[in-house]
CSV table of C-alpha atoms in Angstrom, one decimal:
chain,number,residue,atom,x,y,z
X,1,UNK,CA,106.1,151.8,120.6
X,2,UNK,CA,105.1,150.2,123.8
X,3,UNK,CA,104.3,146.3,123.1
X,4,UNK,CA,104.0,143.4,124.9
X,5,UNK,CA,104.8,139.8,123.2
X,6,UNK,CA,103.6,136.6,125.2
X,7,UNK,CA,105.1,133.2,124.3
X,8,UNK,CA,107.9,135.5,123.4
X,9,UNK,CA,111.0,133.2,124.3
X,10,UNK,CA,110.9,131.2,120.7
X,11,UNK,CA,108.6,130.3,117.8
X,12,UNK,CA,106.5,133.0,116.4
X,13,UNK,CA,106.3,134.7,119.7
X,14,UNK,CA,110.2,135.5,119.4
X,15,UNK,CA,110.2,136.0,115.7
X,16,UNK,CA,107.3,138.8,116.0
X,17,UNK,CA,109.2,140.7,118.7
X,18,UNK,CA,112.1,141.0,116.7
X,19,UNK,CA,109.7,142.5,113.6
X,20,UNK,CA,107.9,145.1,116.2
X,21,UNK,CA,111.6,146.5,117.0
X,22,UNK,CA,112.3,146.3,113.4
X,23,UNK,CA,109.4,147.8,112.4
X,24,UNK,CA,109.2,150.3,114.4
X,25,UNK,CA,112.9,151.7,113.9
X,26,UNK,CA,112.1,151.6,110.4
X,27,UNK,CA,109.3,153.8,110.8
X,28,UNK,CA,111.8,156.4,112.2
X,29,UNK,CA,110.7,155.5,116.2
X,30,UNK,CA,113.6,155.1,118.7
X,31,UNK,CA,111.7,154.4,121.9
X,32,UNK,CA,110.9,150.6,121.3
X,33,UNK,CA,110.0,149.4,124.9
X,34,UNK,CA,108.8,145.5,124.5
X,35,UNK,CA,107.9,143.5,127.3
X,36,UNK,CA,108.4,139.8,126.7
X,37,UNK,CA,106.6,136.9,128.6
X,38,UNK,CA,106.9,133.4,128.3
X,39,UNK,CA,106.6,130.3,130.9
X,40,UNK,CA,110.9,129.4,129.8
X,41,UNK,CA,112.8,131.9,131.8
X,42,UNK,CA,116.4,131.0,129.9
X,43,UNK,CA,114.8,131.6,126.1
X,44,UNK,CA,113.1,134.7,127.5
X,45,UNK,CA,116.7,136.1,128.8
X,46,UNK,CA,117.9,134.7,125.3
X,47,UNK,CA,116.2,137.0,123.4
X,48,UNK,CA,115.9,140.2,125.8
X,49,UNK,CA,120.0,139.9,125.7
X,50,UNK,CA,120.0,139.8,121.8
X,51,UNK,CA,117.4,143.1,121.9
X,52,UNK,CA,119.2,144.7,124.2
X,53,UNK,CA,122.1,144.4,122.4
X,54,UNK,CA,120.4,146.1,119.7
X,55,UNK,CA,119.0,149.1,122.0
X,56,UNK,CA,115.7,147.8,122.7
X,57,UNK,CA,114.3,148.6,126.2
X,58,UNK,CA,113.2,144.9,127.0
X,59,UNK,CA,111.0,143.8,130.0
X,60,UNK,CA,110.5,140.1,130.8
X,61,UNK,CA,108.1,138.2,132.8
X,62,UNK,CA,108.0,134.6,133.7
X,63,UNK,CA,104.7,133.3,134.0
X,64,UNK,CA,102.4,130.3,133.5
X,65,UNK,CA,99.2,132.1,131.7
X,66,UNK,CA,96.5,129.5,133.0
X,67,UNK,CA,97.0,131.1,136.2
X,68,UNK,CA,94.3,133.7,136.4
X,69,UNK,CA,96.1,136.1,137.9
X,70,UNK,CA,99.3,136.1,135.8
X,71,UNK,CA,97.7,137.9,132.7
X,72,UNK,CA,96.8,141.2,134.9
X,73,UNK,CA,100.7,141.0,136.2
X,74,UNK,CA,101.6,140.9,132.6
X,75,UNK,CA,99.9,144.0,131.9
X,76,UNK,CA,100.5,145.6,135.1
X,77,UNK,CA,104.1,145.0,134.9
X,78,UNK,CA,104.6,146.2,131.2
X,79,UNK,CA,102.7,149.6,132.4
X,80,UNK,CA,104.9,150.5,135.4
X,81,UNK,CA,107.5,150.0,133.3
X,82,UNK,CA,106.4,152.0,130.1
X,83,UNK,CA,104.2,154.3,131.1
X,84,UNK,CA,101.6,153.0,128.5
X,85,UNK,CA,100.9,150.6,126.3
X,86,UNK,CA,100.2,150.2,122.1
X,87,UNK,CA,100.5,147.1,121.4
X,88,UNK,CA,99.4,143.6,123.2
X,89,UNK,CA,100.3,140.1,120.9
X,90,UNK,CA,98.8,137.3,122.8
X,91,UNK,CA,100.8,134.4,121.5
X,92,UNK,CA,101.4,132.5,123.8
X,93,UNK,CA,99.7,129.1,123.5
X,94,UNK,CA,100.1,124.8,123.9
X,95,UNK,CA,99.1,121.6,122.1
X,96,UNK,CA,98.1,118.4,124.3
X,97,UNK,CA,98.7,115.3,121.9
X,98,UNK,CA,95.2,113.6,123.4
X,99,UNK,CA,91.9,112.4,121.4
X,100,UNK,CA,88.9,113.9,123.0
X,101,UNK,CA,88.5,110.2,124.9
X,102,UNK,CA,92.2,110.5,126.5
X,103,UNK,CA,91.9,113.8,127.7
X,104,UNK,CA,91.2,114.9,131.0
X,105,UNK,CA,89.5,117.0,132.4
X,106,UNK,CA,92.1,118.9,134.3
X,107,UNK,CA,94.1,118.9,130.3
X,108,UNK,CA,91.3,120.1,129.0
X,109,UNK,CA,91.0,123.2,131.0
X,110,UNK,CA,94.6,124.1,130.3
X,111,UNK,CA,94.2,124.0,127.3
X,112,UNK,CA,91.4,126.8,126.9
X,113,UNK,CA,92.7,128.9,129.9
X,114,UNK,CA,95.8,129.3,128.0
X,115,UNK,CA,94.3,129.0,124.4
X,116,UNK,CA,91.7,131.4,125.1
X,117,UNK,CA,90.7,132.4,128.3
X,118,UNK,CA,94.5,134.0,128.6
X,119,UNK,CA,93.5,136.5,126.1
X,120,UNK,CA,90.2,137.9,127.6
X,121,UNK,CA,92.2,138.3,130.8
X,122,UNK,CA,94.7,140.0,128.9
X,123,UNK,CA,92.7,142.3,126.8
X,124,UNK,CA,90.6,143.2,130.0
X,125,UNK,CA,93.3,144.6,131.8
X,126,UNK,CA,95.2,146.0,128.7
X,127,UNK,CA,91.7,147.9,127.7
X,128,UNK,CA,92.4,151.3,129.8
X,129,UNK,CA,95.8,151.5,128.0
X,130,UNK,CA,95.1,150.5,124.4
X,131,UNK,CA,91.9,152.7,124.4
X,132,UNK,CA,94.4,155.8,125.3
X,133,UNK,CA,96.7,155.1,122.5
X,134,UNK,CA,94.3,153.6,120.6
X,135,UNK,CA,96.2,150.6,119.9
X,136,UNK,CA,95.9,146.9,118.7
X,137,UNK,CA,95.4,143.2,120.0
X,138,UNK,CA,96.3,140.9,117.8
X,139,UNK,CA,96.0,137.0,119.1
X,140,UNK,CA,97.5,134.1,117.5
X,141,UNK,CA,94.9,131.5,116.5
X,142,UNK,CA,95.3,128.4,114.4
X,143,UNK,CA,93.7,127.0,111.3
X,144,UNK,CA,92.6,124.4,113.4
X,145,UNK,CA,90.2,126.7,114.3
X,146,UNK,CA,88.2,125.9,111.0
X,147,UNK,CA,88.7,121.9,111.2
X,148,UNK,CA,89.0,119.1,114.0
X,149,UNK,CA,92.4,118.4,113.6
X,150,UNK,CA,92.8,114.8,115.3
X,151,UNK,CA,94.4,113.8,118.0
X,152,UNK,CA,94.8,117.0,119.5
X,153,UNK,CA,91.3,116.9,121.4
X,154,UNK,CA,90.8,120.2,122.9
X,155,UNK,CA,93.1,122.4,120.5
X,156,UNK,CA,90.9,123.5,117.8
X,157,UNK,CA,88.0,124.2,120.2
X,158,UNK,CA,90.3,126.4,122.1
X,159,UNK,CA,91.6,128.2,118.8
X,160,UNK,CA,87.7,128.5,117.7
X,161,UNK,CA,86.8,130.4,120.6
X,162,UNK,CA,89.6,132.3,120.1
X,163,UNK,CA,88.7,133.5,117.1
X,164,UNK,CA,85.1,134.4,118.0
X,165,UNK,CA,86.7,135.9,121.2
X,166,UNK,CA,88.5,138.1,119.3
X,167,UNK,CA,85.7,139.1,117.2
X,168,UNK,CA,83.4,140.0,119.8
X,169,UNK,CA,86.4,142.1,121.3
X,170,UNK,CA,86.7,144.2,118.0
X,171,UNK,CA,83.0,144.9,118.3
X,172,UNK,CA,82.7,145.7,121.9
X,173,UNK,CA,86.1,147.5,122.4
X,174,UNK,CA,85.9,149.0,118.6
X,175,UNK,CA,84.2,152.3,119.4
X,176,UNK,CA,86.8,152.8,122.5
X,177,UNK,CA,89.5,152.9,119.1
X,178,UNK,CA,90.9,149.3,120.1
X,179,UNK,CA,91.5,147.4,117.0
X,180,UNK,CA,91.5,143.3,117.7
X,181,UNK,CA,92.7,140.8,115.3
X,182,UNK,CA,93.5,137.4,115.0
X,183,UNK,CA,96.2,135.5,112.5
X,184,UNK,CA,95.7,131.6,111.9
X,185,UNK,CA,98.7,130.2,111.1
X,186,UNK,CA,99.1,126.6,108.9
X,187,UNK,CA,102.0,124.3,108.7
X,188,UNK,CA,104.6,126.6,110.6
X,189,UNK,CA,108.2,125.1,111.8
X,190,UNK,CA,108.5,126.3,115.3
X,191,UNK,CA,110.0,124.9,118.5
X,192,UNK,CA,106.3,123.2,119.3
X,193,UNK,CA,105.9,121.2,115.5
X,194,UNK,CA,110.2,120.3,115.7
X,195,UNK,CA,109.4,116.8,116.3
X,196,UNK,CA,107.3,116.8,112.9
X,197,UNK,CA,109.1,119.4,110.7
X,198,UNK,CA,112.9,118.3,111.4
X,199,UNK,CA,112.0,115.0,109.5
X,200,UNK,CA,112.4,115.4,105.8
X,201,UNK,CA,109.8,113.3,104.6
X,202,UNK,CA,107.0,114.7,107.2
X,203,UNK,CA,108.3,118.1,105.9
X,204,UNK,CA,107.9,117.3,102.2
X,205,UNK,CA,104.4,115.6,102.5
X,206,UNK,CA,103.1,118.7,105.0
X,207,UNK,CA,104.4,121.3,101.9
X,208,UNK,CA,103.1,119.7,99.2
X,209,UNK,CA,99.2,119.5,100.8
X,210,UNK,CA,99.5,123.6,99.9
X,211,UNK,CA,99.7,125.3,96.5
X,212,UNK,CA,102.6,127.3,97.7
X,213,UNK,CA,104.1,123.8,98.3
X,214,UNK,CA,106.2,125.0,101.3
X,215,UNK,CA,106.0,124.8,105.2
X,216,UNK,CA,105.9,128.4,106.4
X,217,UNK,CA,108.7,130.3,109.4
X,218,UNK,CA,107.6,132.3,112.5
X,219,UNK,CA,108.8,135.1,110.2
X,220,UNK,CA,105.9,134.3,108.3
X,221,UNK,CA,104.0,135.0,110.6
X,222,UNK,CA,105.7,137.8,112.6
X,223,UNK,CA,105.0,139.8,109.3
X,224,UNK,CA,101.4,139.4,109.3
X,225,UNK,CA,100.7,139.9,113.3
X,226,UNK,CA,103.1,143.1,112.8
X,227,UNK,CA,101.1,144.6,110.0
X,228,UNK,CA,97.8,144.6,112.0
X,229,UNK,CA,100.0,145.9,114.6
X,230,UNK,CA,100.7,149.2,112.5
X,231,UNK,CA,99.2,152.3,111.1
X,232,UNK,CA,98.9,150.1,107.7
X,233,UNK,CA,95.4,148.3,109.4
X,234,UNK,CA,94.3,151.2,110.9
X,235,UNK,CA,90.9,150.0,109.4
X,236,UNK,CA,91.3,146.6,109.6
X,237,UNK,CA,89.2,145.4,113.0
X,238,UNK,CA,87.4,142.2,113.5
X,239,UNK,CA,89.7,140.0,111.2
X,240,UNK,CA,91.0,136.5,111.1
X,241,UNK,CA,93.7,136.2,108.6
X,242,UNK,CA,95.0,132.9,107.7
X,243,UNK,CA,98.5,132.6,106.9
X,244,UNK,CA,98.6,129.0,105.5
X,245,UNK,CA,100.1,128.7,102.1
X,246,UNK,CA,96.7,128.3,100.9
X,247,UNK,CA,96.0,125.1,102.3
X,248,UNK,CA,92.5,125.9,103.5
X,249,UNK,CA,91.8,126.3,100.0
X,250,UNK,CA,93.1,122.7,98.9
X,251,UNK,CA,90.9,120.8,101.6
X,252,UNK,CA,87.6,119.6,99.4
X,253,UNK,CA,90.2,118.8,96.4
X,254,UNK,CA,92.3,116.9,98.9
X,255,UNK,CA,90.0,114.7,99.9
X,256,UNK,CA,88.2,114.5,96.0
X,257,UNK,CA,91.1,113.7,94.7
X,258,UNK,CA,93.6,112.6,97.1
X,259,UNK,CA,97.1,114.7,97.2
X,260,UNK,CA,96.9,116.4,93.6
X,261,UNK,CA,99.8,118.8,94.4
X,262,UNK,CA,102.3,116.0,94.8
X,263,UNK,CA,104.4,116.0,91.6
């Protein structure tokens, strides 16, 4: 399996490499070649070591993806390297804490060329390769992408495009055998929501808004993105999947009825 992982150096990025290599050797293949980019060089080198260790052939780029040029040179790179390419997991993504007021205008085009834009630049120059193994691009999106989710401004605009990108992908880049896909994560504990999840009572209050009653792991997720990465979707194209507890579910009854979960 020849994959590449963006936002790879922690979070869900990191957790979902580690499943692809797990996955994979499971499935009886040996030749796990994973190339890993991120913007943080020393979490990157973190997790390549740890792979390595394990026998995984491990590439890593440093990059900032709102530079237009850095998602070809992510593709480019994992290709000279591998030969080929199966899988592309465009993970990579930020959250600017600004209301739509604050925000400027130079934050707000971050924000979708990373969000979004990042992943049509991706998938454009990973579309030779992925049509010859017939592989799978799977983007991580955000249930923010069905709700404003004040005051993060620009965020669910960028993951709402996202999801439509994708969509329009799997139709154009569907009869060339690429299968695109989209996972939207809900309350997840990662490096980005620390400052929120690492207090017990925020914690507590985010898990009970679900039926599940818990705040989900990159693993979580990892399992999820790696599925549609497998022979298991094979017919599975065109997809957002929401991995959220169920919370989407307990949003009209939330605001009926206030918190009704909270026992």
């Amino acid at each position: 399996m020849k994959a590449i992982v963006t936002g790879a150096a922690s979070g869900i990025g990191r957790a979902t490499a580690l499943r692809l290599a797990k996955d994979a050797r499971s499935r009886g293949d040996a030749d796990v070649q994973l190339l890993l980019a991120d913007i943080s060089a020393p979490g990157l080198e973190a997790l390549a070591q740890v792979m390595r260790e394990d026998g995984v052939q491990v590439e890593t780029f440093v990059g900032d993806l709102s530079d237009t040029n850095v998602p070809t040179q992510i593709v480019s790179a994992a290709v000279a390297a591998f030969g080929g390419l199966d899988v592309l997991v465009s993970n990579a993504g930020i959250i600017q804490r600004n209301s739509l007021l604050e925000l400027s205008t130079d934050e707000f085009d971050r924000e979708l060329a990373i969000n979004t834009r990042a992943t049509w630049l991706l998938g454009k120059a990973a579309h030779p390769w992925l049509a010859k193994s017939r592989g799978a691009l799977i983007a991580t999106a955000s249930v923010s992408a069905g709700q404003p989710t004040p005051p993060l401004g620009a965020y669910s605009a960028s993951k709402a495009a996202l999801v439509m990108l994708v969509r329009q992908m799997s139709v154009e880049w569907g009869p060339d055998g690429i299968r695109c896909n989209s996972v939207s994560p809900g309350s997840t504990h990662t490096g980005m929501t620390d400052n929120r999840y690492s207090d017990p009572q925020q914690r507590d209050a985010a898990a009970k808004r679900n039926p599940l009653q818990m705040v989900g792991s990159p693993d979580n997720q990892a399992a999820v993105i790696a599925f549609l990465a497998g022979s298991d979707a094979a017919y599975i194209t065109g997809e957002n999947i929401v991995v959220d507890g169920g919370l989407q579910n307990m949003l009209m009854m939330a605001s009926a009825m206030g918190d009704p979960w909270r026992r």
